[in-house]
Coordinates of C-alpha atoms in Angstrom, one line a residue:
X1443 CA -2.8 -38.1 60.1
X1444 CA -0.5 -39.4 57.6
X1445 CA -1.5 -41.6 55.0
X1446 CA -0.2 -44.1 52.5
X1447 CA -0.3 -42.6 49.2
X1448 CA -3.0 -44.9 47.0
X1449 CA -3.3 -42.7 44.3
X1450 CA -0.9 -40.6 42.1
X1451 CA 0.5 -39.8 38.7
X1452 CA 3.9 -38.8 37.5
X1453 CA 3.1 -36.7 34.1
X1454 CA 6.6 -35.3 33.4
X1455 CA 8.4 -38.6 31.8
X1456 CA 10.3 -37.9 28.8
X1457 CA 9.3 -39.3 25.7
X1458 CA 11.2 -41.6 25.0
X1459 CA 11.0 -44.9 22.1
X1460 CA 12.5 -47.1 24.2
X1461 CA 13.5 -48.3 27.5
X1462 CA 13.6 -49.7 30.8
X1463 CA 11.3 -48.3 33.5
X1464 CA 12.4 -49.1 37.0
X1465 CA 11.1 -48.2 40.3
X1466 CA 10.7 -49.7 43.7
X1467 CA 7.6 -49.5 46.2
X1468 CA 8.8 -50.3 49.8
X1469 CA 6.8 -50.3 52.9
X1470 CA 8.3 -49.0 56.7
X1471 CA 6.3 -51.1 58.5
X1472 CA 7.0 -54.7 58.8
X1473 CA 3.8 -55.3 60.1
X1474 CA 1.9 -54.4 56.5
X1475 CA 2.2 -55.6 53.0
X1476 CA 2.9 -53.4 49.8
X1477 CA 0.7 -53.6 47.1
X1478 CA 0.3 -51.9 43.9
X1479 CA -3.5 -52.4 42.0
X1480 CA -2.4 -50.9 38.4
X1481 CA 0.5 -49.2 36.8
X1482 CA -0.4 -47.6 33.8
X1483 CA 1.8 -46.0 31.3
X1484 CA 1.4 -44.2 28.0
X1485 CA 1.4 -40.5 26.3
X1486 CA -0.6 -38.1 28.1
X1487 CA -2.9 -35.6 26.6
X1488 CA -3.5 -31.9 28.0
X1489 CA -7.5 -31.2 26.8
X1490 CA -8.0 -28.3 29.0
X1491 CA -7.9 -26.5 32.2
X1492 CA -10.4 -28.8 34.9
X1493 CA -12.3 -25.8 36.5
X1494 CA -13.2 -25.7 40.2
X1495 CA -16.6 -27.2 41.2
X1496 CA -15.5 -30.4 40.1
X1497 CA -17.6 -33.5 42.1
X1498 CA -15.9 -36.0 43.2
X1499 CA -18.0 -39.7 44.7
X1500 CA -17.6 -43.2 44.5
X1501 CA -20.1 -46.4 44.7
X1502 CA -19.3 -48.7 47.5
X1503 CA -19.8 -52.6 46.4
X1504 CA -20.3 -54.3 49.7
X1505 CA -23.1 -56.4 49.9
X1506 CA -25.2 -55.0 53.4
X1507 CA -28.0 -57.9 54.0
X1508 CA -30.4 -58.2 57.5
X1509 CA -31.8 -61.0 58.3
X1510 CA -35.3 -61.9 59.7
X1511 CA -34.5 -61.1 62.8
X1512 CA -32.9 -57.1 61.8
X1513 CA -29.3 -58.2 62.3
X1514 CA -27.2 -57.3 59.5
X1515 CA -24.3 -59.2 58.1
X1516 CA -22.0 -57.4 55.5
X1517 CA -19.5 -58.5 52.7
X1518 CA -16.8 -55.7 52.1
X1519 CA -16.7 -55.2 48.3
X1520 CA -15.0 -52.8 46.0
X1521 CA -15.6 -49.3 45.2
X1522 CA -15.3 -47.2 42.4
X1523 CA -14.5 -43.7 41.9
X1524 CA -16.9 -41.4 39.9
X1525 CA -15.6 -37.8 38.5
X1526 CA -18.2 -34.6 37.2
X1527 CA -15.8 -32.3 35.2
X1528 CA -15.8 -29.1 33.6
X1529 CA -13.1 -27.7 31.5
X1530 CA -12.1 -24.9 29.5
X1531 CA -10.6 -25.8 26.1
X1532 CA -9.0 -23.6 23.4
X1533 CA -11.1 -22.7 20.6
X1534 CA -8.2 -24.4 18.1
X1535 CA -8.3 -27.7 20.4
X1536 CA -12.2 -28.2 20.5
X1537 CA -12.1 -30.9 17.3
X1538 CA -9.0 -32.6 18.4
X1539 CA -10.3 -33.1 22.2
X1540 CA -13.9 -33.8 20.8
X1541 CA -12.5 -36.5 18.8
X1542 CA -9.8 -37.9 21.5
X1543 CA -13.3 -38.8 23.8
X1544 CA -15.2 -39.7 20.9
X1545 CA -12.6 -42.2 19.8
X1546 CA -11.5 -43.1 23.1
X1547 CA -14.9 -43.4 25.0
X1548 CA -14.8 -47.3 25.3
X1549 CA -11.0 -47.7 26.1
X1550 CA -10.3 -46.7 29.8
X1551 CA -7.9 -44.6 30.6
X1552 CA -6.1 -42.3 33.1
X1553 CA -8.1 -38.8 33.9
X1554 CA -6.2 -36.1 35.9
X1555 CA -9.2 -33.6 37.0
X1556 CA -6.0 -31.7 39.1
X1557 CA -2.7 -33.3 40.4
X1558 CA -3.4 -31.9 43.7
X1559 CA -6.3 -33.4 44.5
X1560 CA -5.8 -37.3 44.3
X1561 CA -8.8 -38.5 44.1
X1562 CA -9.5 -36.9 40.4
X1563 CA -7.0 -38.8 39.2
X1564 CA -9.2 -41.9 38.1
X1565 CA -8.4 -45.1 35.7
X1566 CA -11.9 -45.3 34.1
X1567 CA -13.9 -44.5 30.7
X1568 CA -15.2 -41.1 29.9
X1569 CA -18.7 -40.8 29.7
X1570 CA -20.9 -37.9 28.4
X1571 CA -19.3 -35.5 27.4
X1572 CA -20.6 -32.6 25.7
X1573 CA -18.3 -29.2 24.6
X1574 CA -20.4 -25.6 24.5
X1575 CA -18.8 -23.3 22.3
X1576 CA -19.9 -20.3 24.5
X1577 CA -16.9 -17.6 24.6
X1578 CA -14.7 -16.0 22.2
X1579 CA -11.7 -17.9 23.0
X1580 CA -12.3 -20.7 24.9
X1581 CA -15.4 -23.5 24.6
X1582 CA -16.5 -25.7 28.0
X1583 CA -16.6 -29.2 28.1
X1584 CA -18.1 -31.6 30.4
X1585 CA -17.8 -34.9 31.4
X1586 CA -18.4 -37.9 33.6
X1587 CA -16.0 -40.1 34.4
X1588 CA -16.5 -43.3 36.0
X1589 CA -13.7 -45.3 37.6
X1590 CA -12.8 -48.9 37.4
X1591 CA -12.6 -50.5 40.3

């Protein structure tokens, strides 16, 4: 089935100092209404290569109550998007991307776990992340990151 797109991110902008950013989000169906939750835009950052075995989840908001006599009644909330990473980063890079989350880990941001799956792509803050310096070339990081809603 098709689908609207809800998430995506373009990452090949120039960089530019100034400017106008333009672009138009039109809907095909009259019957539905376009909408557009948050447009971010700034420099992007390449940490690493996201490996597979990445976990993807989310934490659904609703509010589910039954009554006393077991019927329920339920109050569609928000959800949030939750990412588990792991990726390899360059032995030279390990500081610089250590510092980047460290400075960074209360200040959300956009995280691209892979372009082709959509939904690790997730405005949130980075949470726990930890590097192992365990190969000659490369060192692994984790992280958690959990999505605003």
């Amino acid at each position: 089935p098709r689908r609207r797109k809800k998430i995506f991110a373009i990452t090949d902008l120039p960089p530019v100092n100034s400017g106008t950013l333009t672009w138009y989000v039109t809907e095909t169906n009259a019957d539905s209404t376009v909408r557009v939750g948050k447009v971010v835009i700034g420099m992007s950052i390449d940490i690493g290569d996201t490996l597979f075995g990445a976990r993807l989840s989310s934490t659904d908001w609703s509010v589910k109550t039954r009554d006393t006599w077991g019927n329920y009644t339920f109050v569609e909330g928000n959800y949030n998007s939750k990412g588990n990473f792991t990726v390899t980063v360059d032995h030279e890079d390990v500081d610089t991307v250590f510092d980047i989350l460290a400075e960074n880990q209360a200040r959300p941001a956009v995280y691209i776990g892979h372009e082709d799956y959509k939904n690790s792509i997730a405005y949130g803050i980075a949470q726990d992340a930890e590097i192992a310096i365990e190969y000659p070339t490369v060192s692994i990081l984790t992280f958690h990151v959990e999505g605003l809603t």
